[in-house]
CSV table of C-alpha atoms in Angstrom, one decimal:
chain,number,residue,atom,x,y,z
A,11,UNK,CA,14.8,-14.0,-12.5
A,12,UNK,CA,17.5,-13.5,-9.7
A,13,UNK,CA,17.6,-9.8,-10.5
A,14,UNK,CA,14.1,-9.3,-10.9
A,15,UNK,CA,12.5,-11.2,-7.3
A,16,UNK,CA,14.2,-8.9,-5.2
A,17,UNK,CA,13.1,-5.4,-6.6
A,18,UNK,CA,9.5,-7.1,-6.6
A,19,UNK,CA,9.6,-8.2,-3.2
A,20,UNK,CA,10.8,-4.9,-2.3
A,21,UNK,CA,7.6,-3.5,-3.8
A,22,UNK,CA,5.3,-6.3,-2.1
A,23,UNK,CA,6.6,-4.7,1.6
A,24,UNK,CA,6.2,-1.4,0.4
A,25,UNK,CA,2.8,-2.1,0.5
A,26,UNK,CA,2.4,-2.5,4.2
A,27,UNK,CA,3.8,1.4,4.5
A,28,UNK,CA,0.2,2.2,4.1
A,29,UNK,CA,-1.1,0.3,6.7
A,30,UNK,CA,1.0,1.7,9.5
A,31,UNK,CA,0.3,4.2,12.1
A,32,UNK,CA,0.4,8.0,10.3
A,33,UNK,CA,1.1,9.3,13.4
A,34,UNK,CA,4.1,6.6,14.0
A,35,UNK,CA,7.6,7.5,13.0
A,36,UNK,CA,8.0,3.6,12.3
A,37,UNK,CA,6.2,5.0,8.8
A,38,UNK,CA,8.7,7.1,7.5
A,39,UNK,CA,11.9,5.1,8.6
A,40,UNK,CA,10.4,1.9,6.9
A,41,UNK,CA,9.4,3.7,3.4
A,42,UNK,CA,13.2,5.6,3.8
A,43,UNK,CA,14.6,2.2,4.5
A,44,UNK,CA,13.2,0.8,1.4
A,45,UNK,CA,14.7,3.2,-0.9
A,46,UNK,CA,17.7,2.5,0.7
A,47,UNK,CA,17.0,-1.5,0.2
A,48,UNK,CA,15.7,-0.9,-3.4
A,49,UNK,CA,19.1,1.3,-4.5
A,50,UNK,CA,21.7,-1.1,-2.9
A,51,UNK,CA,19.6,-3.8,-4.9
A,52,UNK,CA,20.1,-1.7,-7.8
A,53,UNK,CA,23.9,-1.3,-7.0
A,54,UNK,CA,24.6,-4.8,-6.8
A,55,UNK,CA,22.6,-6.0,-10.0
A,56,UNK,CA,24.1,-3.1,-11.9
A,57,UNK,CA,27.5,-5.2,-11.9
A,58,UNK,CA,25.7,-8.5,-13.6
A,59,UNK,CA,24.3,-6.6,-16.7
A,60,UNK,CA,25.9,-6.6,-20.0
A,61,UNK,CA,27.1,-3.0,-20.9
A,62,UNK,CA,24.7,-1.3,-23.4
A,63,UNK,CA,24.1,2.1,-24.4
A,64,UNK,CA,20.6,0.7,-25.7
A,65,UNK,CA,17.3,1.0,-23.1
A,66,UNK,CA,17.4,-2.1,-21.6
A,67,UNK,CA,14.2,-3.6,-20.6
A,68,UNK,CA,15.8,-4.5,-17.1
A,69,UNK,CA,16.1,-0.7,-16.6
A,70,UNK,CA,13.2,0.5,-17.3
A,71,UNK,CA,11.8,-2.4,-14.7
A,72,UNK,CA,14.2,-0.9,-12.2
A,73,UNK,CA,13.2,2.9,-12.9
A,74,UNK,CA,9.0,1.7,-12.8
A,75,UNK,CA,10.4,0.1,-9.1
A,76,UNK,CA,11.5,2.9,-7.7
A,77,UNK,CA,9.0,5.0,-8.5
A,78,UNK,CA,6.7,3.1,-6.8
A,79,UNK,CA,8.9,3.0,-3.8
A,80,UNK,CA,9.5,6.8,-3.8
A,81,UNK,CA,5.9,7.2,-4.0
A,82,UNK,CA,5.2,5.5,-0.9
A,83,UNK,CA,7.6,8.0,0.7
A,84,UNK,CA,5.8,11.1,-0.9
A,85,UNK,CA,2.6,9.7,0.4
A,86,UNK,CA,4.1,9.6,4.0
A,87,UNK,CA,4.6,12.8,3.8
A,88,UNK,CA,1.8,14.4,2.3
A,89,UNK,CA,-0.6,12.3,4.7
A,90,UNK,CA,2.0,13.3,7.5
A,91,UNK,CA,1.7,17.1,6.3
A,92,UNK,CA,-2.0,16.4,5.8
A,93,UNK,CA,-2.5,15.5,9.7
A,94,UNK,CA,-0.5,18.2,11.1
A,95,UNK,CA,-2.6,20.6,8.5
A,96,UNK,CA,-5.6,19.7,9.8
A,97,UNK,CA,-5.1,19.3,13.4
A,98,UNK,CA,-5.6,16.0,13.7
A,99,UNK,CA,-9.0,16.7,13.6
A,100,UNK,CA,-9.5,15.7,9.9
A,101,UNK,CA,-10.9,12.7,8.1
A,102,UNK,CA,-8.7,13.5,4.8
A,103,UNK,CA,-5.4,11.5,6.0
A,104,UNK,CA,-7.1,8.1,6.4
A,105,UNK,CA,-9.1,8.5,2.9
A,106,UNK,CA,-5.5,9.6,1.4
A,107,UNK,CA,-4.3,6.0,3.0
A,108,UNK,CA,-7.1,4.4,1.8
A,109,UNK,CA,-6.6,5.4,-1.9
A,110,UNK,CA,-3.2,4.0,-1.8
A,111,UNK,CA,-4.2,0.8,0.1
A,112,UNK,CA,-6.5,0.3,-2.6
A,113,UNK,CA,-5.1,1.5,-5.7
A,114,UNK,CA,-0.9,1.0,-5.1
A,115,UNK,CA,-1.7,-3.1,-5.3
A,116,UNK,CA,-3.3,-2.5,-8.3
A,117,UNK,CA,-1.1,0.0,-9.9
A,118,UNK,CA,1.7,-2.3,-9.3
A,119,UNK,CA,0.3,-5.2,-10.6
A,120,UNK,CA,-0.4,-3.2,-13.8
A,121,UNK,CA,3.2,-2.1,-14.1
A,122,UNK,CA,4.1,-6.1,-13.8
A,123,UNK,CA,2.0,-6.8,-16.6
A,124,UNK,CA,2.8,-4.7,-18.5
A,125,UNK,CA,6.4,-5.1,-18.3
A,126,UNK,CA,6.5,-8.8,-18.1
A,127,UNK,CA,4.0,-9.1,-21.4
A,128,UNK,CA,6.9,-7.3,-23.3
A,129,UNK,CA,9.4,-10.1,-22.4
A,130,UNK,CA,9.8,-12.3,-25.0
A,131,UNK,CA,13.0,-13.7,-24.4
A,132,UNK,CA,12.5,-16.4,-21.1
A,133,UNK,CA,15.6,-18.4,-21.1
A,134,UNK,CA,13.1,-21.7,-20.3
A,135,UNK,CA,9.5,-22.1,-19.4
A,136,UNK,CA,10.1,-22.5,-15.6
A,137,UNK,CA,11.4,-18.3,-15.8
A,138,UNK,CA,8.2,-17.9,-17.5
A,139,UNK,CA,5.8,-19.9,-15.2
A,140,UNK,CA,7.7,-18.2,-12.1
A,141,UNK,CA,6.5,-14.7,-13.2
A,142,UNK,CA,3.6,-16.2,-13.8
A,143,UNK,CA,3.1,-17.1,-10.4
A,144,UNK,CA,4.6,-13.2,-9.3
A,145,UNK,CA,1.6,-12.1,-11.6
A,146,UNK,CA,-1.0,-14.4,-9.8
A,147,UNK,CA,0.8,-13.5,-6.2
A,148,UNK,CA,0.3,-9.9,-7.0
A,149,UNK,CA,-3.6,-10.2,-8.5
A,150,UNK,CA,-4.4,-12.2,-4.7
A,151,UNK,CA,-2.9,-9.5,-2.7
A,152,UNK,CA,-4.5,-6.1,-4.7
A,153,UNK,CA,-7.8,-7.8,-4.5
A,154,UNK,CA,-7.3,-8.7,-0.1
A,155,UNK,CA,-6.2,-5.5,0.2
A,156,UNK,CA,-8.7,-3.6,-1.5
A,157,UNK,CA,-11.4,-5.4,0.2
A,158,UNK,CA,-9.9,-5.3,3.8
A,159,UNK,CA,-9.0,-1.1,3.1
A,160,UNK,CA,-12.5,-0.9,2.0
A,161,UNK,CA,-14.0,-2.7,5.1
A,162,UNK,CA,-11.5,-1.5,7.5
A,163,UNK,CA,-12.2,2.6,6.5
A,164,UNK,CA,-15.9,1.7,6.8
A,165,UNK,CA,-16.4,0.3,9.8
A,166,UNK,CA,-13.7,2.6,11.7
A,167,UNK,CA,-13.9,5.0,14.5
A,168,UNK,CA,-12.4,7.6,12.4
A,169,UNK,CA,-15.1,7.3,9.6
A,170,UNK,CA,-18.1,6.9,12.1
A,171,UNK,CA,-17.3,9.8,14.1
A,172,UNK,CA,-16.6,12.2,11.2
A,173,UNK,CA,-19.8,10.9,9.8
A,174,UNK,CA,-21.8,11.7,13.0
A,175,UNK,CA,-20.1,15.0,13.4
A,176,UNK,CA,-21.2,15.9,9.8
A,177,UNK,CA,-24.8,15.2,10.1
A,178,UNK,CA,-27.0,18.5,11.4
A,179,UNK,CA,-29.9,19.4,13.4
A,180,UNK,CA,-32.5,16.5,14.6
A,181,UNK,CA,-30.6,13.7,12.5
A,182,UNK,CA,-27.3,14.6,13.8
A,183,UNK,CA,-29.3,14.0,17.8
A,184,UNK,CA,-30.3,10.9,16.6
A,185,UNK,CA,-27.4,9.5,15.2
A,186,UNK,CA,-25.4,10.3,18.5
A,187,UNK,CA,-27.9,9.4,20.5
A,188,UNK,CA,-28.2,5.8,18.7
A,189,UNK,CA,-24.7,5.8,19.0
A,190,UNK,CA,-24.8,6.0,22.9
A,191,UNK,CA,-27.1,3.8,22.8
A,192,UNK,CA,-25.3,1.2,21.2
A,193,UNK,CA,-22.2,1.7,23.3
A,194,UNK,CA,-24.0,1.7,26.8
A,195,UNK,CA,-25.1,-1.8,25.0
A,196,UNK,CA,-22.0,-3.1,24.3
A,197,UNK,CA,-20.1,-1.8,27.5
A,198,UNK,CA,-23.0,-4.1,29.4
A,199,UNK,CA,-22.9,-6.8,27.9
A,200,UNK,CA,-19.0,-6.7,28.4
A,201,UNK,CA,-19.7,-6.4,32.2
A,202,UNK,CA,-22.4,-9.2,32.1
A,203,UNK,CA,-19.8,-11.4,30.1
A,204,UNK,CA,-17.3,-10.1,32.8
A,205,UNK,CA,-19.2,-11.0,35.9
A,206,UNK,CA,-20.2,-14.5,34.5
């Protein structure tokens, strides 16, 4: 269990790489960071292990660790590579964040299961109960960040002014002019709460 919490916590703020700024440099030196985090980890529990030429299931945890890790670097980049494509004009960067926000939880909490349901060997039901808990951690988190990725790309600036951009002719007028509408509403109502 002491070898095991910290690669998973590692993997629980690799997470929040998604949610930062694509057009931040903060993005890249946090998922580069990690790597770094996740190989000294590996470094230091490499000198607990028993010496094996068999697979051991503690490395094949490690390897399915750093590959999610290493993935949230590649998805910097190609995001990164995505925006500077595209001008910074595009929608496709935020939906490629979006994906990840939703799916990396989920594939991650797969890869637990999986691995853990292969473990047959706790030491004492408290080991067992405790990755339990990782499991339950892990289901709470992929489900509030799915739901908030979802709501957050929906009700965005991003999304809403692609979407108005996309839409032609007399619906495309309306849309905008709806739009205006509701903003000259809210930027009174801010002046009315203002003067009040």
């Amino acid at each position: 269990v002491v070898l095991i919490y910290p690669m998973i916590f590692l993997v629980m703020v690799a997470m929040s790489v998604f949610f930062l700024d694509i057009r931040s440099g903060e993005r890249h030196s946090v998922a580069l960071t990690l790597v770094l985090a996740t190989m000294t980890v590996g470094f230091l529990t490499a000198e607990r292990l028993p010496r094996s030429s068999d697979d051991m299931w503690f490395i094949r945890f490690q390897c399915g660790i750093y590959a999610f890790i290493v993935a949230c670097v590649v998805e910097s980049c190609v995001v990164d590579y995505i925006d500077v494509w595209y001008s910074k004009q595009s929608l496709a960067p935020y939906v490629v964040d979006v994906f990840f926000q939703i799916t990396y939880p989920w594939a991650v909490l797969g890869f637990l299961v999986y691995m853990f349901r292969q473990v047959y060997w706790w030491s004492n039901q408290r080991s067992a109960l405790a990755m339990v808990a990782v499991i339950l951690v892990f289901f709470i988190i992929a489900v509030t960040l799915s739901l908030h990725s979802l709501f957050t790309f929906a009700t965005s600036p991003h999304a809403k002014s692609h979407k108005i951009r996309k839409l032609d002719g007399a619906v495309g007028a309306i849309a905008a002019a709806l739009q205006l509408k509701v903003d000259e509403d809210e930027r009174e109502a801010l002046e009315r709460s203002a003067d009040a």
